[in-house]
Coordinates of C-alpha atoms and ligand atoms in Angstrom, one line a residue:
X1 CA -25.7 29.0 -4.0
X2 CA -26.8 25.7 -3.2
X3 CA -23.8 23.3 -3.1
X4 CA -24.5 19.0 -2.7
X5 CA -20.6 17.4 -2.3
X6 CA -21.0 14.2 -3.0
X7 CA -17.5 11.9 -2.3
X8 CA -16.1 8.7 -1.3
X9 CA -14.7 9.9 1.8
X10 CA -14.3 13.1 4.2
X11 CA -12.7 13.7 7.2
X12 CA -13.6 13.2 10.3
X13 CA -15.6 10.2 8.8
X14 CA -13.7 8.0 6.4
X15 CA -10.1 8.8 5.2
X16 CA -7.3 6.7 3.2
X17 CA -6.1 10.1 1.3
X18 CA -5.9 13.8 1.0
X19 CA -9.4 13.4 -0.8
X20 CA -11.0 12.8 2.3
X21 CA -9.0 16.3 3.7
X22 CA -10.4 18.3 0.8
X23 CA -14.2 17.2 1.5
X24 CA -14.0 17.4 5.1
X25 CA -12.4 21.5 4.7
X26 CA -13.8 22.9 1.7
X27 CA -17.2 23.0 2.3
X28 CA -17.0 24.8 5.3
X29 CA -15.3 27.2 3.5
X30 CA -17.8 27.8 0.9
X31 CA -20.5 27.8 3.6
X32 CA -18.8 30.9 5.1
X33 CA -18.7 32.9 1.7
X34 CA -22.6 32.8 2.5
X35 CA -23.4 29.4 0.6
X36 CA -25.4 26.2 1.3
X37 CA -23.1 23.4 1.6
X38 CA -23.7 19.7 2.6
X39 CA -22.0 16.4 1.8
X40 CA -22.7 13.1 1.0
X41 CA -20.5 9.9 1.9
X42 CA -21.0 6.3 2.6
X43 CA -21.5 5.1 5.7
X44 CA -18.6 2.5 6.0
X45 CA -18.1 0.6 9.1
X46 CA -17.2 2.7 12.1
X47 CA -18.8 6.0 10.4
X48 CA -21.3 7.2 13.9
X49 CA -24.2 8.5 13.1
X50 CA -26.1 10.8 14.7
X51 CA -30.0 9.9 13.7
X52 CA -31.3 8.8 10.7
X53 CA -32.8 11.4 8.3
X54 CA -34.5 9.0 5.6
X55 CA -35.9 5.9 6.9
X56 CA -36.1 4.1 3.7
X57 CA -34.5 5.3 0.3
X58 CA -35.4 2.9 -2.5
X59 CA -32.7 3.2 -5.4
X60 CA -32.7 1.4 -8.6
X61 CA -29.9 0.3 -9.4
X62 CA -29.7 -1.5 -12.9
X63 CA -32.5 -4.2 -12.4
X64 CA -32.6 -4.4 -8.9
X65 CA -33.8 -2.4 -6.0
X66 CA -31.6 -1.1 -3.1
X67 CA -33.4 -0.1 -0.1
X68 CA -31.0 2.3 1.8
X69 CA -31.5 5.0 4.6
X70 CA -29.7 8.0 4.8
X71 CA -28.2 9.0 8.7
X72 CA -26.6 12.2 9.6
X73 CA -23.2 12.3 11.2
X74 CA -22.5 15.1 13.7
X75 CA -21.6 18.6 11.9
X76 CA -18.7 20.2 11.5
X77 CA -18.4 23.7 11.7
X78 CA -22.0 23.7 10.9
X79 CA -21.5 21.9 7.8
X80 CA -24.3 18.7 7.7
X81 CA -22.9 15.4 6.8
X82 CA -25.0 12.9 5.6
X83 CA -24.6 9.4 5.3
X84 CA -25.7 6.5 2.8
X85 CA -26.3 3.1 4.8
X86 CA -26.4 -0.1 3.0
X87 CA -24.1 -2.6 4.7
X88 CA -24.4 -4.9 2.1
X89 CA -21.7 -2.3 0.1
X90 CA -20.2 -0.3 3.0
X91 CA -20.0 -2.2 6.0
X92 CA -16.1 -3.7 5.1
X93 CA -13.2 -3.4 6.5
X94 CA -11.7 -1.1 4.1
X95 CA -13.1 1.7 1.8
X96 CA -11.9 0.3 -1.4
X97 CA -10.1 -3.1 -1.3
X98 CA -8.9 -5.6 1.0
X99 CA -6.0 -7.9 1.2
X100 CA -4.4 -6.0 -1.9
X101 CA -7.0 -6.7 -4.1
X102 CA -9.7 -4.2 -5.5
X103 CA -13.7 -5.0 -4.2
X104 CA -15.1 -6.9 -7.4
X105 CA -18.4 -5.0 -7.0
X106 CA -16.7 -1.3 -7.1
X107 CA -18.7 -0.4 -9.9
X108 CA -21.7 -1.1 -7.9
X109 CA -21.1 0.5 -4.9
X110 CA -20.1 3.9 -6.4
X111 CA -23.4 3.7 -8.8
X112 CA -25.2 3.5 -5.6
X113 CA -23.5 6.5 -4.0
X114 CA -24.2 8.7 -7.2
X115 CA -28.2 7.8 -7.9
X116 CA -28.4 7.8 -3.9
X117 CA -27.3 11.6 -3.7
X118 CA -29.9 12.5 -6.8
X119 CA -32.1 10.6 -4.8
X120 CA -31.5 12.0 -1.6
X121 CA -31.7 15.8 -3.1
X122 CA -35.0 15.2 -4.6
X123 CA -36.3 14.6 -1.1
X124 CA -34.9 18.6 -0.4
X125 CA -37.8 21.4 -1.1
X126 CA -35.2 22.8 -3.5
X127 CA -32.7 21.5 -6.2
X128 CA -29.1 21.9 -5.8
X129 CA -27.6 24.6 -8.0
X130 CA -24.2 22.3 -8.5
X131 CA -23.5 19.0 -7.5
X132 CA -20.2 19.0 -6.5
X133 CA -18.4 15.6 -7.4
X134 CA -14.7 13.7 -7.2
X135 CA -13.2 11.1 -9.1
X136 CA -14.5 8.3 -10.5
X137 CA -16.4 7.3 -7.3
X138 CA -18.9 9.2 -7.7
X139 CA -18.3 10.1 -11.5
X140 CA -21.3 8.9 -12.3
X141 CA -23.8 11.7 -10.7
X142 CA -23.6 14.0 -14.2
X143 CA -24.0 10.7 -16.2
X144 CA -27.0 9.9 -14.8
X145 CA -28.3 13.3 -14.6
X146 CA -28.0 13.6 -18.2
X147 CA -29.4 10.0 -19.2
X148 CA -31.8 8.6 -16.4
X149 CA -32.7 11.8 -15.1
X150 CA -33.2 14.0 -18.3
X151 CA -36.5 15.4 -18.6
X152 CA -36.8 15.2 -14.3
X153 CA -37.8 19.0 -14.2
X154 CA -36.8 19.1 -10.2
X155 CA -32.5 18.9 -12.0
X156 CA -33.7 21.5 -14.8
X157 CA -31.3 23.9 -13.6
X158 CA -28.9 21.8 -11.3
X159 CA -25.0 21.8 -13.3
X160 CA -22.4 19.4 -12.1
X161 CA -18.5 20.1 -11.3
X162 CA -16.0 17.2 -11.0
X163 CA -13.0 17.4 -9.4
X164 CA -10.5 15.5 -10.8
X165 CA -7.6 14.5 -7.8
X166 CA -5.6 11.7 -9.7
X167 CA -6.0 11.0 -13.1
X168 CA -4.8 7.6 -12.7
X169 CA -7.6 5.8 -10.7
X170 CA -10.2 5.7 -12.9
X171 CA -12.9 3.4 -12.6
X172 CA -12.6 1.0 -15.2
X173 CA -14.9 -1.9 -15.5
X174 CA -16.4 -4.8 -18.4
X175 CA -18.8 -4.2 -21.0
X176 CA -21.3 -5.8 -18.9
X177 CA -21.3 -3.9 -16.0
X178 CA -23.0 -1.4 -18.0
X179 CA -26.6 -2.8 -17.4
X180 CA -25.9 -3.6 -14.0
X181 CA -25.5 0.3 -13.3
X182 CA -28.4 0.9 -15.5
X183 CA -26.5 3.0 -17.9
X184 CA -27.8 3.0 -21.1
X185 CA -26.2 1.0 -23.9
X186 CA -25.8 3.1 -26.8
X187 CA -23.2 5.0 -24.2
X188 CA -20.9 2.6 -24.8
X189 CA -19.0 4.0 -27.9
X190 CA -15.3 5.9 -27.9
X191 CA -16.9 9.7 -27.4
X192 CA -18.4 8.2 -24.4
X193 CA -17.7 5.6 -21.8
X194 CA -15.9 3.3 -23.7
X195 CA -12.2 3.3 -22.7
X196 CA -10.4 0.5 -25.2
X197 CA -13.2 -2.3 -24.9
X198 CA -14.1 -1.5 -21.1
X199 CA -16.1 1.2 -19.7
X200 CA -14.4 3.9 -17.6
X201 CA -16.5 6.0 -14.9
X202 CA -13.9 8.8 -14.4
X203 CA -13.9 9.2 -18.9
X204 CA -18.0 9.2 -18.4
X205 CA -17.3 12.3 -15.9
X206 CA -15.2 13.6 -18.1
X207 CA -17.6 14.0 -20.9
X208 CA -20.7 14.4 -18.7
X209 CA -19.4 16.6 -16.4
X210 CA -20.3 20.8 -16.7
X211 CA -17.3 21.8 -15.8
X212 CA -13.9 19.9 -14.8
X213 CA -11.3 21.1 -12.0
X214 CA -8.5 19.2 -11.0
X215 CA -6.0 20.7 -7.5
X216 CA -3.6 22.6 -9.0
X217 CA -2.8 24.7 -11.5
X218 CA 0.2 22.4 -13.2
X219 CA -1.4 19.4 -12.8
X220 CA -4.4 20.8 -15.0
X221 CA -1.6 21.2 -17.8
X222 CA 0.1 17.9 -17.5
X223 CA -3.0 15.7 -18.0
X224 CA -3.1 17.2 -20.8
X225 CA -0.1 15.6 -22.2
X226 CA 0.3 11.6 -22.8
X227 CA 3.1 11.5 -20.3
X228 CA 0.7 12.7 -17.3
X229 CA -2.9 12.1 -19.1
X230 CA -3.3 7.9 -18.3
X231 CA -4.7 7.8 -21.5
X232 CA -7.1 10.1 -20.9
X233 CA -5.2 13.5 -22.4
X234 CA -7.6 13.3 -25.4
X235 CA -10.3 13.7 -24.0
X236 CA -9.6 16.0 -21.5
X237 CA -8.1 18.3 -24.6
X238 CA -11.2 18.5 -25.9
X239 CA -12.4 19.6 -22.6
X240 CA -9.6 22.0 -22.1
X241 CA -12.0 25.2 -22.0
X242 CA -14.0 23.6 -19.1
X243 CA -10.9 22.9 -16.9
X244 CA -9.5 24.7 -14.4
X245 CA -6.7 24.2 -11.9
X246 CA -7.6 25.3 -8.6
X247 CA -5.1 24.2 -5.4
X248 CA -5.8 22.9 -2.5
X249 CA -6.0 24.8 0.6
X250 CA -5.1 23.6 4.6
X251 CA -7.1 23.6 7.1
X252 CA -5.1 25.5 9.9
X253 CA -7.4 24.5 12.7
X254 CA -5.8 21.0 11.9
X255 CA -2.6 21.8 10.9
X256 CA -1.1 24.2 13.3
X257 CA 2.2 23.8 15.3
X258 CA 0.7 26.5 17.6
X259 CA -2.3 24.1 19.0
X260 CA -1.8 20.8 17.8
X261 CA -3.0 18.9 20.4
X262 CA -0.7 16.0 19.5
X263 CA 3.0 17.6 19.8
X264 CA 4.7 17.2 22.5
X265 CA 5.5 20.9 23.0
X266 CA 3.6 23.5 20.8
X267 CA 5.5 26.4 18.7
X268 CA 5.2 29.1 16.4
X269 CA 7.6 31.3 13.8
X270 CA 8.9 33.4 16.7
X271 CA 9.6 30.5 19.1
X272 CA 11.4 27.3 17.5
X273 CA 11.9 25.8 20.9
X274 CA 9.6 23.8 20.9
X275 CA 10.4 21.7 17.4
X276 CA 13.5 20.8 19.1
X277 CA 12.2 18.7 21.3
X278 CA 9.3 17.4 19.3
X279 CA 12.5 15.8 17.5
X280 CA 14.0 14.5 20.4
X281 CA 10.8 13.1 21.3
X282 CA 10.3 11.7 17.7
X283 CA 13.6 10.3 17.9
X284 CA 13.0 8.6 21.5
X285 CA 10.2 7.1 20.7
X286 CA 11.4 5.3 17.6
X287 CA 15.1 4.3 19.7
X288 CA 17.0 6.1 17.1
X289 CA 20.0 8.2 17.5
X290 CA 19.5 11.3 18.9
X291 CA 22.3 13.7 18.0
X292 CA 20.8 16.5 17.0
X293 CA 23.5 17.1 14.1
X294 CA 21.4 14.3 11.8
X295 CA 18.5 16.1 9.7
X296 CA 15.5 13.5 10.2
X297 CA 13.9 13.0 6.9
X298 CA 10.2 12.2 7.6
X299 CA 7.4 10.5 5.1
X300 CA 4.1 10.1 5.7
X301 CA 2.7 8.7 2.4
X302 CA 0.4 6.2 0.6
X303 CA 3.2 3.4 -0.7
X304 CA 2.3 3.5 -4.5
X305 CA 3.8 4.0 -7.6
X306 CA 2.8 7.6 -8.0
X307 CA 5.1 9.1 -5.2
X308 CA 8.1 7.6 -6.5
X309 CA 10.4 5.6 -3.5
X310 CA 11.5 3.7 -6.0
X311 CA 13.7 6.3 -6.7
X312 CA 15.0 6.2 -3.1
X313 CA 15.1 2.6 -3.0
X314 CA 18.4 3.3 -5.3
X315 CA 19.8 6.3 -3.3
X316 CA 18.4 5.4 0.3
X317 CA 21.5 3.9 1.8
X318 CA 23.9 6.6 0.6
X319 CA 21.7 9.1 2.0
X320 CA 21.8 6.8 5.3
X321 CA 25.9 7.5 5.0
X322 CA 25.8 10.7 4.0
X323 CA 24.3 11.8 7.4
X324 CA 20.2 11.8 7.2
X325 CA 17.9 9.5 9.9
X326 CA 14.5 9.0 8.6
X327 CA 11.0 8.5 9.8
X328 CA 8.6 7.0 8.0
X329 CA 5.1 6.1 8.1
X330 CA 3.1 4.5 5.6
X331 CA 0.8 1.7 4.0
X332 CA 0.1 -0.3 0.7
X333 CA 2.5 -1.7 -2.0
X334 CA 4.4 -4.3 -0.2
X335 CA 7.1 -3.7 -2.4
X336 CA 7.4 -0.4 -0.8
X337 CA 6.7 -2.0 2.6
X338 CA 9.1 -4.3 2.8
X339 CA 11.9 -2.0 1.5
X340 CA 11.5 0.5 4.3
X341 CA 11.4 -2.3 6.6
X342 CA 14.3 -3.8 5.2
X343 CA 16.1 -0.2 5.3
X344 CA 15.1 -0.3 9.1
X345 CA 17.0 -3.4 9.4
X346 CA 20.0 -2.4 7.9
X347 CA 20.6 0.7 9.6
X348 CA 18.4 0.4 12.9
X349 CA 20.5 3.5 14.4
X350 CA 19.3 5.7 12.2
X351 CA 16.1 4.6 10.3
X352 CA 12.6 3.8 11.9
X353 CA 9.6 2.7 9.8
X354 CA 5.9 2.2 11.4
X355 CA 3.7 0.7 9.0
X356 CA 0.6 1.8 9.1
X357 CA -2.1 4.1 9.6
X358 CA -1.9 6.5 12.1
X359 CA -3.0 10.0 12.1
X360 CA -1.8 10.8 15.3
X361 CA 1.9 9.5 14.3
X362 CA 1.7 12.0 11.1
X363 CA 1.1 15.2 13.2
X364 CA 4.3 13.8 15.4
X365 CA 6.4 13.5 12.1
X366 CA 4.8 16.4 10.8
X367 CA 6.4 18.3 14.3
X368 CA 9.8 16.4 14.7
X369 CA 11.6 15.8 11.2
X370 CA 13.8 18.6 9.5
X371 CA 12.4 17.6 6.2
X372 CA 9.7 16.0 4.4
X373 CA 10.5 13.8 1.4
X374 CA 7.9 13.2 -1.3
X375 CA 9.9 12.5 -4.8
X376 CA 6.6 12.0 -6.5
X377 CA 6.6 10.5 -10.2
X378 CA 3.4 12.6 -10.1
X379 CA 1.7 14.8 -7.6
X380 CA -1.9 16.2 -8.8
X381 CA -1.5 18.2 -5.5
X382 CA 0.0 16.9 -2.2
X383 CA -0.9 18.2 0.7
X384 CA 1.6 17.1 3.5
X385 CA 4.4 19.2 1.8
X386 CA 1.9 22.3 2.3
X387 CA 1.8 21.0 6.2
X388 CA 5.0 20.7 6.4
X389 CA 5.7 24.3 5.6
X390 CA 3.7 25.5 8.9
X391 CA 5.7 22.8 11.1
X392 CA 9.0 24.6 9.8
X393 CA 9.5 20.8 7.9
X394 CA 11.3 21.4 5.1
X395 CA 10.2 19.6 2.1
X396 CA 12.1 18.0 -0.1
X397 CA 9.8 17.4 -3.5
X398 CA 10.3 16.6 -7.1
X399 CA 8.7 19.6 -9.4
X400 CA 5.8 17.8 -10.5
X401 CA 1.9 19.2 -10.1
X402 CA 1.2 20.5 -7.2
X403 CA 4.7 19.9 -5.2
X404 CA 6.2 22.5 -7.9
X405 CA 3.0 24.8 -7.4
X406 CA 3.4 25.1 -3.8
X407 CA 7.4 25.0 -2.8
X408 CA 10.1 27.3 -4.1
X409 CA 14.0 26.0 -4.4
X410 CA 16.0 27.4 -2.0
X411 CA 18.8 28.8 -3.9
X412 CA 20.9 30.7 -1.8
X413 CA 19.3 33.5 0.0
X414 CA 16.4 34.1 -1.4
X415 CA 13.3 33.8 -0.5
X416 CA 12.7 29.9 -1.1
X417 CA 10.7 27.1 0.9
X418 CA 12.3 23.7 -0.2
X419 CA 14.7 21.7 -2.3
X420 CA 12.7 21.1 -5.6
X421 CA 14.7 18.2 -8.5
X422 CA 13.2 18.3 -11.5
X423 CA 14.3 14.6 -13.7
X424 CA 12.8 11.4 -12.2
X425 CA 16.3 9.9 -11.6
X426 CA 17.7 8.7 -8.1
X427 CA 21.0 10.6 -9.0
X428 CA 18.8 13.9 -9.1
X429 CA 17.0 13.0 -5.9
X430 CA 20.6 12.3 -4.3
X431 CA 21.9 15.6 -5.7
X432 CA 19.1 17.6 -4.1
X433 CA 19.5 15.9 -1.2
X434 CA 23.1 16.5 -0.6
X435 CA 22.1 20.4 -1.4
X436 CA 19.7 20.1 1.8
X437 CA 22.6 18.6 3.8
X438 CA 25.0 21.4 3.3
X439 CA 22.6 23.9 3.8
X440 CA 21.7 22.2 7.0
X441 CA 24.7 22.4 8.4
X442 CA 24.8 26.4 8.0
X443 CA 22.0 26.9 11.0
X444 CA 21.5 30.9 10.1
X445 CA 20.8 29.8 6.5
X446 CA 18.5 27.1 7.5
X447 CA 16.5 29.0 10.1
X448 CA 15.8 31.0 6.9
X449 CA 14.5 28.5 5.0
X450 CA 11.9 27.2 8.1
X451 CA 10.9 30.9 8.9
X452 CA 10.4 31.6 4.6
X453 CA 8.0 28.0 4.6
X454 CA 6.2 29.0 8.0
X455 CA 5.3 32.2 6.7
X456 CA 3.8 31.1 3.6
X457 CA -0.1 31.3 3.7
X458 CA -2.0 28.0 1.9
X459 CA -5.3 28.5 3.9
X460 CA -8.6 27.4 2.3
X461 CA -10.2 31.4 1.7
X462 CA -8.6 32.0 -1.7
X463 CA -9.8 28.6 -3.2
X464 CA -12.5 28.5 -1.1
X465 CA -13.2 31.6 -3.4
X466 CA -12.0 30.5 -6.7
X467 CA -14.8 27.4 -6.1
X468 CA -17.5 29.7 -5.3
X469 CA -16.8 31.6 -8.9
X470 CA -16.9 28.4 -10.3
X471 CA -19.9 27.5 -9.1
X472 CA -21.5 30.8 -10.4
X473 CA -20.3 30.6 -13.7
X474 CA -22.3 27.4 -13.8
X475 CA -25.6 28.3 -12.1
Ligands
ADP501 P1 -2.7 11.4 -1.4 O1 -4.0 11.9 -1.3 O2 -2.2 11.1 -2.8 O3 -2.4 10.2 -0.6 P2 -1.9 13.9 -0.1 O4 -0.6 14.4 0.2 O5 -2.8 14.8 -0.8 O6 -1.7 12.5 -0.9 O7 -2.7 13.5 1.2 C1 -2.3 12.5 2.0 C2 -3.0 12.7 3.3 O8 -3.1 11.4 4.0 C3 -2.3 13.6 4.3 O9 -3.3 14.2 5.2 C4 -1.5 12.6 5.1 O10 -1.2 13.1 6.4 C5 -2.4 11.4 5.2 N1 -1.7 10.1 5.3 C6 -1.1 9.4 4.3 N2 -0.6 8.3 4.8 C7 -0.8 8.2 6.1 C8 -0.6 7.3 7.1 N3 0.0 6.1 6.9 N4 -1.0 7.6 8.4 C9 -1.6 8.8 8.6 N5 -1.9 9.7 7.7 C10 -1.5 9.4 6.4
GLC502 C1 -5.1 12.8 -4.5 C2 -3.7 13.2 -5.0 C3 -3.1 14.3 -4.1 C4 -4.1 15.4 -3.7 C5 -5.3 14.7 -3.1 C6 -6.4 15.8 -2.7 O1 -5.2 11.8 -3.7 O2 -2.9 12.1 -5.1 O3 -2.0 14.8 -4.8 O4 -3.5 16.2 -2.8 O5 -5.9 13.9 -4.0 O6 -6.8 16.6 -3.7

């Protein structure tokens, strides 16, 4: 199989979510289960590249004419990255907004992404089998393969997959941006793009799309329901037979307590040494208290809505009282911001918060804390609570997409991996919490509940797998 990823970010090139995780892992995955995989990305400001493939790459978009190029950025694991250069869009200082405020021309610079990877594989002596796409970014590539590219017979057998990894950013624009992304008019009606009065690119996908996949099994169920669906659940109902739920895998060669480069002192399942003092190290750094009797709470986490602090913003002090120190490191929603750093102030012994961006600062918290919090209103699939389970980093999650696909409650002695609340309520979050303290302070029980998480195998193969039969059941 022939496999084109096209995306709005991957790692090691551009990365403000676990998006950028999935595109930088998965293809090399694929690749080794004897496929041809390459990606596509922008080439935002910093991106290196390596030489420059297509010279000039003349797009229309709408009425205009964008002259791009397309680089190549070094390989990983063999897997080619291409670029897409056209400064005007990409050379920013953030991928998507600035200053808290979306890029007004969005719209435009996805568009350009999506005809610039049809462009870019027509230049390839053969067609792609699947075009592999995510989210509303580049939503647009089975639009346009349907509409401007019907009838091109280089696409006659080329299917598209979209990957759906939040529902709730979705690409919504005026009427009138329509003709500026050269999509035909007569698209605009409720069956299609039309999304009450606006058009909406990750709807378009929806529709357009051969099949649909979203990163975890659950998560495919809840969007179908209003309370989870953004008010997309109809549509995607009637798309039900083409969506599947497949979950994200981890990249081990990145998230590893056995050789990441990053922790103080390395460790493994038979040797939990080392975590100790990747705690006390944690602990130092920050100038918090550092009695090793206090479990450290850590978050690393995109300050939105969607992962629910405002649930801790109720219970946060208690917890303080009750006994936990916390880590955390984040960016976005000042109202998020500025409670953590208002939390800090308050209890400076035992709370530290860095804001920010900081990969190498993750892996440290990833090492050091006892557990890892995400209370998630919703969770399509999370990844840093499937980390955390290699570090021996308990999470602590509410049982929402992928958070209840990939931890087990720890009741008693079995064989769980976490503490799992189900209602979004501060009281439940408090409850479950208190349950992590007590079993905390019972170090045989709690050694348990590391070794269970450690143990527990999330690596890439299986859905690596599940993608390829996928992709075959559309070629
Ligand atoms: P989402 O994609 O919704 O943000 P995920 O859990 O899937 O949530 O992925 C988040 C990814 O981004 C993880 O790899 C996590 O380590 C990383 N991350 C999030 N916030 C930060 C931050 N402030 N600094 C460094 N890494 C971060
Ligand atoms: C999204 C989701 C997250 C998921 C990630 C990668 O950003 O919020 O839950 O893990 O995509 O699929």
């Amino acid at each position: 199989m022939r496999v084109l990823y096209v995306a709005s970010e991957a790692v090691p090139f551009a990365k403000t979510g676990g998006l950028a995780d999935v595109v930088g892992a998965l293809p090399k995955f694929v690749r080794r289960l004897g496929n041809d995989a390459i990606v596509l990305i922008p080439r935002y400001r910093g991106v290196k590249s390596r030489r420059v493939i297509l010279p000039s790459l003349t797009i229309p978009l709408g009425s205009s004419l964008k002259f791009c190029s397309i680089h190549e950025g070094s390989p990983v694991d063999e897997v080619r990255f291409f670029l897409v250069e056209y400064p005007d869009f990409y050379d920013r200082d953030e991928l998507y907004r600035h200053a808290g405020r979306d890029y007004p021309d969005n719209a435009e610079r996805f568009a350009l992404l999506s005809l610039a990877a049809l462009e870019f594989a027509k230049r390839a002596p053969l067609p792609p089998d699947v075009i592999h796409c995510s989210d509303w970014q580049t939503a647009l590539v089975p639009v346009y393969l349907k509409t401007l590219y019907r009838g091109d017979a280089f696409f006659e057998n080329t299917k598209t997959l979209l990957t759906i990894h939040n529902l709730a950013y979705q690409g919504v624009f005026p009427r009138s941006t329509m003709a500026r992304l050269g999509l035909p008019a007569e698209l605009f009606n409720m069956e299609q793009l039309e999304f009450y009065g606006n058009i909406n690119l990750l709807k378009a996908g929806i529709v357009f799309a051969n099949k649909l996949s979203t990163v975890s099994e659950r998560y495919s169920q809840e969007i179908r329901t209003p309370e989870f669906g953004c008010g997309l659940e109809g549509v995607l109902q009637k798309r039900a037979a083409d969506l599947t739920g497949i979950l994200n895998g981890v990249d081990y060669t990145q998230w590893n307590p056995e050789q990441d480069p990053w922790l103080v002192s390395n460790y493994s399942v038979k040797d939990l040494q080392g975590k100790q003092q990747c705690k006390m190290e944690l602990l130092n750094q920050f100038g918090i208290d550092n009695s090793l009797d206090r479990p450290l709470i850590g978050i690393i986490s995109r300050m939105a809505d969607q992962k629910g602090f405002d649930l801790l913003q109720a219970v946060a002090g208690t917890m303080v009282e009750d006994g936990f120190s916390m880590v955390v490191l984040g960016t976005g929603d000042e109202r998020y911001t500025r409670f953590f750093l208002a939390l800090q102030e308050r209890y400076p012994a035992y709370v530290a918060a860095k804001i920010g961006y900081d990969e190498w600062l993750a892996h440290k918290i990833e090492g050091g804390a006892d557990l890892l919090l995400m209370p998630s209103r919703f969770e399509p699939c999370g990844l840093n609570q499937i980390y955390s389970l290699k570090y021996g980093t308990v999470p602590l999650v509410r049982a929402t997409g992928g958070l209840d696909d990939t931890i087990q409650d720890y009741s008693d002695s079995s064989t769980g991996t976490g503490f799992k609340f189900d209602g979004y309520s501060p009281e439940a979050l408090l409850g479950t919490a208190r349950r992590a303290l007590e079993v905390y302070r019972m170090p045989a029980r709690w050694l348990e509940l590391v070794r269970n998480g450690m143990q527990r195998d999330f690596s890439w193969s299986r859905s690596a797998q599940r993608y390829v039969e996928l992709y075959q059941s559309l070629a």
